[in-house]
Tab-separated table of C-alpha atoms and ligand atoms in Angstrom:
chain	number	residue	atom	x	y	z
N	1	MET	CA	-9.915	-7.086	-11.136
N	2	GLY	CA	-8.572	-3.783	-12.467
N	3	ILE	CA	-6.012	-3.266	-15.175
N	4	SER	CA	-2.792	-1.392	-14.788
N	5	VAL	CA	-2.278	1.373	-17.341
N	6	VAL	CA	0.916	3.334	-17.509
N	7	GLY	CA	0.803	6.788	-19.056
N	8	LEU	CA	2.042	10.314	-18.668
N	9	SER	CA	-0.091	12.936	-16.956
N	10	LYS	CA	-0.123	16.120	-19.081
N	11	LYS	CA	-0.192	18.332	-16.007
N	12	ASN	CA	3.125	17.409	-14.420
N	13	MET	CA	4.542	14.716	-16.712
N	14	SER	CA	4.468	12.123	-13.934
N	15	THR	CA	3.864	8.464	-14.754
N	16	VAL	CA	0.305	7.373	-13.999
N	17	LEU	CA	-0.471	3.892	-12.677
N	18	VAL	CA	-3.988	2.556	-12.307
N	19	TYR	CA	-5.052	0.229	-9.489
N	20	ASP	CA	-8.343	-0.926	-8.017
N	21	ILE	CA	-7.266	0.097	-4.508
N	22	VAL	CA	-4.395	2.203	-3.198
N	23	ILE	CA	-3.479	1.937	0.470
N	24	VAL	CA	-1.383	4.726	1.911
N	25	GLY	CA	0.918	3.605	4.746
N	26	GLY	CA	2.265	0.116	5.346
N	27	GLY	CA	2.010	-0.404	9.107
N	28	LEU	CA	-0.319	-2.993	10.625
N	29	SER	CA	-3.622	-1.562	9.388
N	30	GLY	CA	-2.381	-0.979	5.829
N	31	LEU	CA	-0.706	-4.379	5.552
N	32	ALA	CA	-3.744	-6.250	6.908
N	33	LEU	CA	-6.176	-4.447	4.598
N	34	SER	CA	-3.946	-4.944	1.569
N	35	ILE	CA	-3.760	-8.702	2.244
N	36	GLU	CA	-7.546	-8.955	2.625
N	37	MET	CA	-8.272	-7.071	-0.602
N	38	ALA	CA	-5.576	-8.822	-2.682
N	39	ARG	CA	-7.008	-12.175	-1.563
N	40	LYS	CA	-10.307	-11.003	-3.056
N	41	ASN	CA	-8.440	-10.562	-6.354
N	42	TYR	CA	-8.331	-6.777	-6.403
N	43	LYS	CA	-5.255	-5.088	-7.784
N	44	VAL	CA	-3.803	-3.394	-4.721
N	45	ALA	CA	-0.880	-0.985	-4.303
N	46	LEU	CA	0.473	-0.411	-0.808
N	47	LEU	CA	2.573	2.765	-0.613
N	48	GLU	CA	4.976	3.085	2.316
N	49	LYS	CA	7.353	5.991	2.834
N	50	GLN	CA	10.050	4.062	4.738
N	51	SER	CA	11.923	0.980	3.546
N	52	TYR	CA	11.220	-2.480	4.919
N	53	PRO	CA	12.177	-4.148	7.204
N	54	LEU	CA	11.896	-1.485	9.895
N	55	HIS	CA	11.749	-0.943	13.628
N	56	ARG	CA	8.980	1.184	15.159
N	57	VAL	CA	8.369	2.902	18.479
N	58	CYS	CA	5.813	0.566	20.072
N	59	GLY	CA	5.501	-1.411	23.321
N	60	GLU	CA	5.202	-4.595	21.169
N	61	TYR	CA	2.590	-6.235	23.362
N	62	ILE	CA	-0.337	-7.352	21.218
N	63	SER	CA	-3.516	-8.132	23.086
N	64	HIS	CA	-5.207	-11.506	22.950
N	65	GLU	CA	-8.249	-10.237	21.040
N	66	ALA	CA	-6.218	-10.053	17.791
N	67	TRP	CA	-5.234	-13.735	17.710
N	68	PRO	CA	-8.057	-15.048	15.478
N	69	TYR	CA	-7.397	-12.307	12.921
N	70	LEU	CA	-3.621	-12.847	13.026
N	71	ARG	CA	-4.284	-16.513	12.244
N	72	PHE	CA	-6.593	-15.506	9.380
N	73	LEU	CA	-3.823	-13.305	7.987
N	74	GLY	CA	-1.366	-16.210	8.199
N	75	ILE	CA	0.464	-15.691	11.499
N	76	HIS	CA	-0.006	-18.389	14.131
N	77	PRO	CA	1.286	-17.037	17.448
N	78	GLU	CA	1.239	-20.477	19.093
N	79	GLN	CA	3.560	-21.931	16.423
N	80	GLU	CA	6.069	-19.114	16.622
N	81	SER	CA	7.157	-19.625	20.272
N	82	LEU	CA	6.219	-16.035	21.058
N	83	PRO	CA	5.979	-15.217	24.780
N	84	VAL	CA	2.416	-15.382	26.108
N	85	ILE	CA	1.767	-12.641	28.654
N	86	GLN	CA	-0.693	-13.286	31.461
N	87	GLU	CA	0.297	-11.119	34.391
N	88	LEU	CA	0.338	-7.338	34.719
N	89	ILE	CA	2.726	-5.764	37.228
N	90	ILE	CA	2.341	-2.031	37.834
N	91	SER	CA	4.812	-0.045	39.900
N	92	ASP	CA	3.987	3.346	41.379
N	93	THR	CA	6.635	6.065	41.212
N	94	THR	CA	8.215	4.885	44.491
N	95	GLY	CA	8.447	1.250	43.379
N	96	LYS	CA	5.399	-0.207	45.208
N	97	LEU	CA	3.910	-2.990	43.105
N	98	LEU	CA	0.426	-4.024	42.031
N	99	ARG	CA	0.059	-7.519	40.541
N	100	HIS	CA	-2.898	-8.469	38.417
N	101	SER	CA	-3.682	-11.701	36.595
N	102	MET	CA	-4.779	-11.233	32.952
N	103	LYS	CA	-5.470	-14.933	32.336
N	104	ASN	CA	-8.380	-14.280	29.964
N	105	LYS	CA	-7.254	-10.932	28.605
N	106	GLY	CA	-3.472	-10.988	28.177
N	107	GLY	CA	-1.524	-11.050	24.945
N	108	ILE	CA	1.752	-11.889	23.232
N	109	GLY	CA	5.023	-10.051	22.940
N	110	VAL	CA	6.351	-9.637	19.400
N	111	SER	CA	8.608	-7.020	17.843
N	112	ARG	CA	7.163	-4.825	15.124
N	113	TYR	CA	10.278	-5.618	13.102
N	114	TRP	CA	9.260	-9.278	13.075
N	115	LEU	CA	5.495	-8.826	12.822
N	116	ASP	CA	5.349	-6.130	10.138
N	117	ASN	CA	7.994	-7.855	8.090
N	118	ARG	CA	6.111	-11.146	8.217
N	119	LEU	CA	2.974	-9.334	7.039
N	120	VAL	CA	4.940	-7.700	4.209
N	121	ASP	CA	5.940	-11.196	3.011
N	122	ILE	CA	2.323	-12.380	3.228
N	123	ALA	CA	1.132	-9.259	1.380
N	124	ARG	CA	3.624	-9.803	-1.465
N	125	TYR	CA	2.713	-13.491	-1.630
N	126	SER	CA	-0.994	-12.529	-1.800
N	127	GLY	CA	-0.314	-10.332	-4.837
N	128	VAL	CA	-0.094	-6.863	-3.275
N	129	ASP	CA	2.291	-4.450	-5.001
N	130	VAL	CA	4.228	-3.392	-1.903
N	131	ILE	CA	5.977	-0.184	-2.911
N	132	ASP	CA	8.197	1.208	-0.161
N	133	GLN	CA	10.402	4.324	-0.124
N	134	THR	CA	7.415	6.188	-1.542
N	135	ASN	CA	5.978	9.169	0.302
N	136	VAL	CA	2.419	10.072	-0.595
N	137	ASP	CA	2.188	13.857	-0.860
N	138	ARG	CA	-1.478	14.229	-1.832
N	139	ILE	CA	-4.705	12.245	-1.918
N	140	HIS	CA	-7.546	13.779	-3.843
N	141	ALA	CA	-11.050	12.352	-4.303
N	142	THR	CA	-12.743	13.132	-7.637
N	143	PRO	CA	-16.374	12.015	-8.144
N	144	THR	CA	-15.301	8.727	-9.761
N	145	GLN	CA	-11.841	7.898	-8.454
N	146	TYR	CA	-8.931	8.849	-6.193
N	147	ARG	CA	-5.735	10.492	-7.333
N	148	ILE	CA	-2.654	9.798	-5.201
N	149	GLU	CA	0.511	11.800	-5.846
N	150	THR	CA	3.899	10.660	-4.569
N	151	ASN	CA	7.426	12.004	-4.271
N	152	THR	CA	8.783	9.416	-6.721
N	153	GLY	CA	7.253	10.878	-9.869
N	154	PHE	CA	4.449	8.283	-9.943
N	155	THR	CA	0.801	9.251	-9.662
N	156	TYR	CA	-1.708	6.539	-8.829
N	157	LEU	CA	-5.368	6.439	-9.846
N	158	ALA	CA	-7.726	4.055	-8.080
N	159	LYS	CA	-11.402	3.416	-7.492
N	160	ALA	CA	-10.706	3.440	-3.756
N	161	ALA	CA	-7.986	4.883	-1.522
N	162	VAL	CA	-7.582	4.239	2.177
N	163	ALA	CA	-5.375	6.194	4.586
N	164	CYS	CA	-3.379	3.967	6.952
N	165	TYR	CA	-0.539	6.398	7.534
N	166	GLY	CA	-0.370	6.311	11.329
N	167	LYS	CA	-0.540	8.884	14.085
N	168	ARG	CA	0.809	11.930	12.273
N	169	SER	CA	1.796	12.656	8.702
N	170	SER	CA	2.250	15.607	6.379
N	171	LEU	CA	-0.929	14.308	4.734
N	172	ASP	CA	-2.909	15.398	7.801
N	173	LYS	CA	-1.856	18.939	7.030
N	174	TYR	CA	-2.609	18.541	3.330
N	175	LEU	CA	-6.086	17.180	4.166
N	176	ASN	CA	-6.687	20.125	6.521
N	177	ARG	CA	-7.423	17.974	9.544
N	178	THR	CA	-8.216	20.469	12.271
N	179	TRP	CA	-6.570	18.633	15.178
N	180	PHE	CA	-3.216	18.703	13.331
N	181	MET	CA	-2.529	22.273	14.415
N	182	GLU	CA	-2.845	21.345	18.116
N	183	ARG	CA	0.645	20.467	19.276
N	184	SER	CA	1.146	17.462	21.531
N	185	ASP	CA	3.857	17.344	24.166
N	186	PHE	CA	4.147	13.531	24.327
N	187	ILE	CA	7.238	11.699	23.115
N	188	GLY	CA	7.881	7.940	22.872
N	189	VAL	CA	11.212	6.110	23.299
N	190	LYS	CA	11.951	2.421	22.655
N	191	TYR	CA	14.793	-0.066	23.193
N	192	HIS	CA	15.290	-3.782	22.778
N	193	ILE	CA	17.041	-5.176	25.814
N	194	GLN	CA	18.035	-8.418	27.489
N	195	TYR	CA	16.844	-8.625	31.097
N	196	ASP	CA	15.879	-11.467	33.383
N	197	TYR	CA	12.268	-11.673	34.679
N	198	PRO	CA	9.362	-14.096	34.143
N	199	LYS	CA	8.372	-14.429	30.482
N	200	ASP	CA	4.643	-14.203	31.134
N	201	GLN	CA	4.713	-10.753	32.756
N	202	ILE	CA	4.191	-7.270	31.397
N	203	HIS	CA	5.548	-4.491	33.604
N	204	LEU	CA	4.349	-0.902	33.730
N	205	TYR	CA	6.617	1.452	35.695
N	206	ASN	CA	5.417	4.923	36.612
N	207	PHE	CA	7.571	7.983	36.957
N	208	GLU	CA	6.730	11.657	37.112
N	209	ASP	CA	5.328	12.783	33.734
N	210	GLY	CA	5.345	9.354	32.173
N	211	TYR	CA	5.288	5.570	32.264
N	212	CYS	CA	7.421	2.775	30.861
N	213	GLY	CA	6.313	-0.680	29.703
N	214	MET	CA	8.473	-3.794	29.497
N	215	SER	CA	7.586	-7.236	28.155
N	216	HIS	CA	9.314	-10.137	26.448
N	217	ILE	CA	9.314	-10.471	22.662
N	218	GLU	CA	10.871	-13.137	20.405
N	219	GLN	CA	14.417	-14.525	20.793
N	220	ASN	CA	14.668	-13.894	24.521
N	221	LYS	CA	14.663	-10.135	24.056
N	222	SER	CA	12.430	-7.598	25.766
N	223	CYS	CA	10.911	-4.384	24.562
N	224	LEU	CA	11.358	-1.392	26.881
N	225	CYS	CA	9.235	1.526	25.752
N	226	TYR	CA	8.194	4.696	27.519
N	227	LEU	CA	6.022	7.730	27.039
N	228	THR	CA	6.931	11.056	28.589
N	229	THR	CA	6.787	14.725	27.668
N	230	ALA	CA	9.041	16.834	25.468
N	231	ASN	CA	9.134	19.304	28.326
N	232	THR	CA	10.744	16.736	30.630
N	233	LEU	CA	13.317	15.903	27.956
N	234	LYS	CA	14.050	19.596	27.480
N	235	LYS	CA	14.644	19.958	31.221
N	236	TYR	CA	17.362	17.262	31.189
N	237	GLY	CA	18.831	18.076	27.771
N	238	SER	CA	19.315	14.477	26.556
N	239	ILE	CA	17.539	11.111	26.684
N	240	GLU	CA	20.453	9.551	28.577
N	241	THR	CA	20.482	12.205	31.316
N	242	MET	CA	16.692	12.069	31.567
N	243	GLU	CA	16.866	8.286	32.065
N	244	ASP	CA	19.692	8.539	34.635
N	245	GLU	CA	18.272	11.396	36.674
N	246	HIS	CA	14.524	11.275	36.136
N	247	LEU	CA	13.195	7.843	35.104
N	248	SER	CA	15.674	6.182	37.469
N	249	GLN	CA	13.914	7.762	40.437
N	250	ASN	CA	11.682	4.702	40.096
N	251	PRO	CA	13.917	2.006	41.720
N	252	TRP	CA	12.837	-0.695	39.240
N	253	LEU	CA	13.775	1.468	36.269
N	254	ARG	CA	17.081	2.373	37.929
N	255	LYS	CA	17.858	-1.342	38.176
N	256	ILE	CA	16.926	-1.950	34.542
N	257	PHE	CA	18.999	0.966	33.210
N	258	LEU	CA	21.968	-0.259	35.279
N	259	GLN	CA	21.711	-4.014	34.689
N	260	ALA	CA	20.027	-4.701	31.330
N	261	ASP	CA	21.952	-5.301	28.108
N	262	PHE	CA	20.787	-2.830	25.491
N	263	TYR	CA	20.846	-4.126	21.911
N	264	ARG	CA	21.332	-0.728	20.366
N	265	HIS	CA	22.785	2.014	22.433
N	266	LYS	CA	20.690	4.662	20.697
N	267	PRO	CA	16.939	4.308	21.213
N	268	LEU	CA	14.217	4.879	18.629
N	269	SER	CA	12.158	7.915	19.482
N	270	ILE	CA	9.141	9.830	18.206
N	271	SER	CA	7.561	13.138	19.145
N	272	GLN	CA	4.128	14.773	18.843
N	273	VAL	CA	2.240	11.669	19.978
N	274	SER	CA	-1.362	12.862	20.213
N	275	PHE	CA	-4.416	11.125	21.652
N	276	ILE	CA	-7.039	13.687	20.732
N	277	PRO	CA	-10.137	12.464	18.873
N	278	LYS	CA	-9.817	12.637	15.086
N	279	ASP	CA	-12.153	12.581	12.108
N	280	ILE	CA	-12.672	9.065	10.711
N	281	VAL	CA	-13.323	10.227	7.142
N	282	THR	CA	-11.688	13.395	5.796
N	283	GLN	CA	-12.426	14.816	2.345
N	284	GLU	CA	-13.884	11.426	1.343
N	285	VAL	CA	-10.710	9.630	2.445
N	286	PRO	CA	-11.345	6.942	5.111
N	287	MET	CA	-8.816	6.592	7.942
N	288	LEU	CA	-7.672	3.358	9.591
N	289	GLY	CA	-5.580	2.540	12.653
N	290	ASP	CA	-3.829	5.480	14.315
N	291	ALA	CA	-4.821	7.786	11.446
N	292	ALA	CA	-8.388	7.447	12.794
N	293	GLY	CA	-7.354	7.699	16.462
N	294	LEU	CA	-4.601	6.488	18.785
N	295	ILE	CA	-5.445	4.772	22.067
N	296	THR	CA	-3.124	5.634	24.961
N	297	PRO	CA	-0.261	3.077	24.966
N	298	LEU	CA	-0.817	1.985	28.579
N	299	CYS	CA	-3.929	0.142	27.322
N	300	GLY	CA	-1.634	-2.004	25.148
N	301	ASN	CA	-3.988	-2.528	22.249
N	302	GLY	CA	-3.401	0.101	19.555
N	303	MET	CA	-2.128	-2.724	17.326
N	304	SER	CA	-5.315	-4.735	17.841
N	305	ILE	CA	-7.422	-1.680	17.049
N	306	ALA	CA	-5.386	-1.065	13.874
N	307	LEU	CA	-5.934	-4.675	12.785
N	308	GLN	CA	-9.617	-4.687	13.693
N	309	SER	CA	-10.218	-1.456	11.781
N	310	ALA	CA	-8.653	-3.154	8.721
N	311	LYS	CA	-10.964	-6.139	9.126
N	312	MET	CA	-13.944	-3.803	9.427
N	313	MET	CA	-12.879	-1.753	6.411
N	314	ALA	CA	-12.397	-4.880	4.268
N	315	VAL	CA	-16.125	-5.684	4.628
N	316	HIS	CA	-17.359	-2.184	3.699
N	317	LEU	CA	-14.775	-1.693	0.975
N	318	SER	CA	-15.647	-5.032	-0.660
N	319	LEU	CA	-19.319	-4.021	-0.862
N	320	PHE	CA	-18.254	-0.743	-2.485
N	321	MET	CA	-15.936	-2.481	-4.949
N	322	GLU	CA	-18.712	-4.955	-5.854
N	323	GLY	CA	-21.036	-2.026	-6.615
N	324	LYS	CA	-23.409	-2.875	-3.749
N	325	TYR	CA	-22.551	0.354	-1.891
N	326	SER	CA	-22.163	3.867	-3.238
N	327	ARG	CA	-19.084	5.763	-2.085
N	328	THR	CA	-21.236	7.582	0.463
N	329	ASP	CA	-22.614	4.272	1.820
N	330	TRP	CA	-19.112	2.854	2.073
N	331	LEU	CA	-17.714	5.828	3.979
N	332	THR	CA	-20.671	6.515	6.277
N	333	LYS	CA	-21.185	2.863	7.238
N	334	TYR	CA	-17.487	2.415	8.002
N	335	GLU	CA	-17.434	5.608	10.062
N	336	ARG	CA	-20.506	4.555	12.036
N	337	GLU	CA	-19.097	1.112	12.811
N	338	TRP	CA	-15.687	2.550	13.745
N	339	LYS	CA	-17.279	4.940	16.236
N	340	SER	CA	-19.553	2.336	17.819
N	341	THR	CA	-16.657	-0.142	18.172
N	342	PHE	CA	-13.735	2.048	19.252
N	343	ALA	CA	-14.796	5.521	20.412
N	344	PHE	CA	-15.538	4.430	23.999
N	345	ARG	CA	-12.277	2.482	24.305
N	346	LEU	CA	-10.231	5.452	23.167
N	347	TRP	CA	-12.131	7.708	25.583
N	348	ALA	CA	-11.564	5.222	28.458
N	349	GLY	CA	-7.846	5.090	27.598
N	350	ARG	CA	-7.600	8.890	27.795
N	351	GLN	CA	-9.329	8.912	31.211
N	352	ILE	CA	-7.081	6.157	32.615
N	353	GLN	CA	-3.966	7.907	31.320
N	354	GLN	CA	-4.866	10.952	33.412
N	355	LEU	CA	-4.215	8.840	36.511
N	356	PHE	CA	-0.646	8.270	35.347
N	357	GLY	CA	2.358	10.585	35.379
N	358	LYS	CA	1.430	12.569	38.508
N	359	PRO	CA	2.647	10.875	41.716
N	360	SER	CA	-0.048	12.640	43.770
N	361	ARG	CA	-2.686	10.855	41.638
N	362	THR	CA	-0.842	7.750	40.430
N	363	ASN	CA	0.335	6.411	43.780
N	364	PRO	CA	-3.026	6.585	45.649
N	365	ALA	CA	-4.781	5.200	42.529
N	366	ILE	CA	-2.425	2.185	42.399
N	367	ALA	CA	-2.805	1.640	46.165
N	368	PHE	CA	-6.582	1.678	45.721
N	369	LEU	CA	-6.494	-0.711	42.731
N	370	GLN	CA	-4.324	-3.065	44.799
N	371	LYS	CA	-7.263	-3.438	47.203
N	372	THR	CA	-9.907	-3.661	44.462
N	373	PRO	CA	-8.828	-6.276	41.895
N	374	TRP	CA	-12.377	-6.246	40.442
N	375	LEU	CA	-11.848	-2.575	39.512
N	376	THR	CA	-8.479	-3.329	37.885
N	377	SER	CA	-10.234	-6.079	35.875
N	378	ALA	CA	-12.969	-3.613	34.895
N	379	LEU	CA	-10.367	-1.105	33.673
N	380	VAL	CA	-8.550	-3.778	31.648
N	381	ARG	CA	-11.939	-4.838	30.210
N	382	ALA	CA	-12.897	-1.257	29.312
N	383	THR	CA	-9.822	-0.833	27.123
N	384	HIS	CA	-9.665	-4.335	25.591
N	385	GLY	CA	-12.134	-5.656	23.044
N	386	LYS	CA	-13.605	-9.068	22.262
N	387	PRO	CA	-11.638	-11.498	20.063
N	388	PHE	CA	-12.188	-10.687	16.372
Z	1	FAD	C1	4.999	4.834	22.832
Z	1	FAD	C2	3.980	3.911	22.201
Z	1	FAD	C3	3.855	2.606	22.670
Z	1	FAD	C4	2.894	1.744	22.122
Z	1	FAD	N1	2.773	0.475	22.600
Z	1	FAD	C5	1.836	-0.355	22.124
Z	1	FAD	C6	1.708	-1.694	22.602
Z	1	FAD	O1	2.458	-2.166	23.447
Z	1	FAD	N2	0.707	-2.453	22.088
Z	1	FAD	C7	-0.138	-2.005	21.113
Z	1	FAD	O2	-1.024	-2.758	20.691
Z	1	FAD	N3	-0.011	-0.766	20.602
Z	1	FAD	C8	0.949	0.074	21.081
Z	1	FAD	N4	1.090	1.331	20.549
Z	1	FAD	C9	0.215	1.725	19.433
Z	1	FAD	C10	0.598	1.049	18.109
Z	1	FAD	O3	1.974	1.207	17.864
Z	1	FAD	C11	-0.208	1.684	16.983
Z	1	FAD	O4	-1.560	1.770	17.361
Z	1	FAD	C12	-0.119	0.881	15.663
Z	1	FAD	O5	1.202	0.842	15.215
Z	1	FAD	C13	-1.006	1.516	14.609
Z	1	FAD	O6	-0.810	0.934	13.356
Z	1	FAD	P1	-1.097	1.786	12.039
Z	1	FAD	O7	-1.147	0.835	10.915
Z	1	FAD	O8	-2.265	2.675	12.238
Z	1	FAD	O9	0.131	2.790	11.911
Z	1	FAD	P2	1.687	2.510	11.818
Z	1	FAD	O10	2.016	1.125	12.229
Z	1	FAD	O11	2.331	3.651	12.508
Z	1	FAD	O12	1.976	2.614	10.247
Z	1	FAD	C14	1.798	3.790	9.517
Z	1	FAD	C15	2.723	3.755	8.317
Z	1	FAD	O13	2.413	4.810	7.417
Z	1	FAD	C16	3.613	5.308	6.855
Z	1	FAD	N5	3.368	6.665	6.352
Z	1	FAD	C17	3.132	7.799	7.062
Z	1	FAD	N6	2.938	8.849	6.247
Z	1	FAD	C18	3.058	8.370	4.971
Z	1	FAD	C19	2.967	8.967	3.686
Z	1	FAD	N7	2.719	10.273	3.540
Z	1	FAD	N8	3.168	8.182	2.600
Z	1	FAD	C20	3.419	6.855	2.741
Z	1	FAD	N9	3.516	6.244	3.934
Z	1	FAD	C21	3.321	6.982	5.036
Z	1	FAD	C22	4.596	5.253	8.026
Z	1	FAD	O14	5.929	5.234	7.592
Z	1	FAD	C23	4.189	3.951	8.711
Z	1	FAD	O15	4.941	2.848	8.247
Z	1	FAD	C24	2.046	2.208	21.073
Z	1	FAD	C25	2.185	3.510	20.585
Z	1	FAD	C26	3.133	4.363	21.141
Z	1	FAD	C27	3.247	5.756	20.601
């Protein structure tokens, strides 16, 4: 257990706080890791740039494999009346449907607003100092500790720091991550809607240059979330026109945009969504969740990967904190395990995504999968992991 010392740094007169572990970014991976380490009695600070509670752009379907770990963290999906999803319906760009049972592989629908906020409560209860509205500007590894500088005038020193800051952050630029300079054309858009269809289904609607997922979440709502390109948006000038004139060429999406009740008229949106492989450890800073690599959303298990990477990190980090691993052992063993567990799934997700978004490829592929359910099962298996 570390001690917290408050002092003034001579260099820039910022207040210095000392922790055992500082976690940068309070999404799923950061929250899960902070809970694990606080339960082991380490003094943990979780720094999050936004303020809780918050909505995020995400399809909000969490695959079955994460259930045991969610229970370990303190969330029991079966007691929360969350919709259990067991059937996948895929529509090609013309509206033709493929149905596939996911009885052993499905998941649950839950909003990130609900899930992340519940984890924030558990983290605080477990003793984590959850510090939101704090942007981390720099992380620097010295031979004995990490120095984390923020925009609030506080500098944090810790034996260990872990980066859980998601798909893209100014920190990527600061840490000189090479892929950061490659621009990505993908954008994501999300709504919460009310729409009538069976609760146990997840729908994936294709349209030119993108796809849109829909599944139930808590309180009879559904999440409608799509990925498309900035170029397509530019062509139509606004999200609304793009939905009316482009996405609505898929008859199922046309029906949804006409008939569903939208909870907020304005959607949440993000840009520069990139799926290119990333470095798992950068300048002695280990990456978790999307900071280490984002799986294409059509696979529906980025959240599970974020949680599993936290579980994996907790084991290696504990050995480092106990003095059984050197820093090099900690970082190299985590990196090796991350690659052997996730690299193939992320690669498979990128290959499958190439089938989507181009009617000349998507429509024959869906027609073929319709006739070969074993192949659809194999694709679902390739992108989903075992329960952890
Ligand atoms: C369009 C789309 C749809 C998706 N749909 C699904 C789905 O249906 N199912 C699924 O499982 N996954 C889905 N995903 C993926 C899933 O959302 C992510 O994999 C998951 O959120 C990763 O969690 P994380 O902890 O790595 O990052 P996040 O949850 O993104 O959290 C990162 C946090 O770090 C904070 N942060 C960033 N920079 C700083 C900084 N400098 N200082 C402090 N804080 C910082 C951010 O504010 C954020 O809160 C989807 C992704 C996209 C883009």
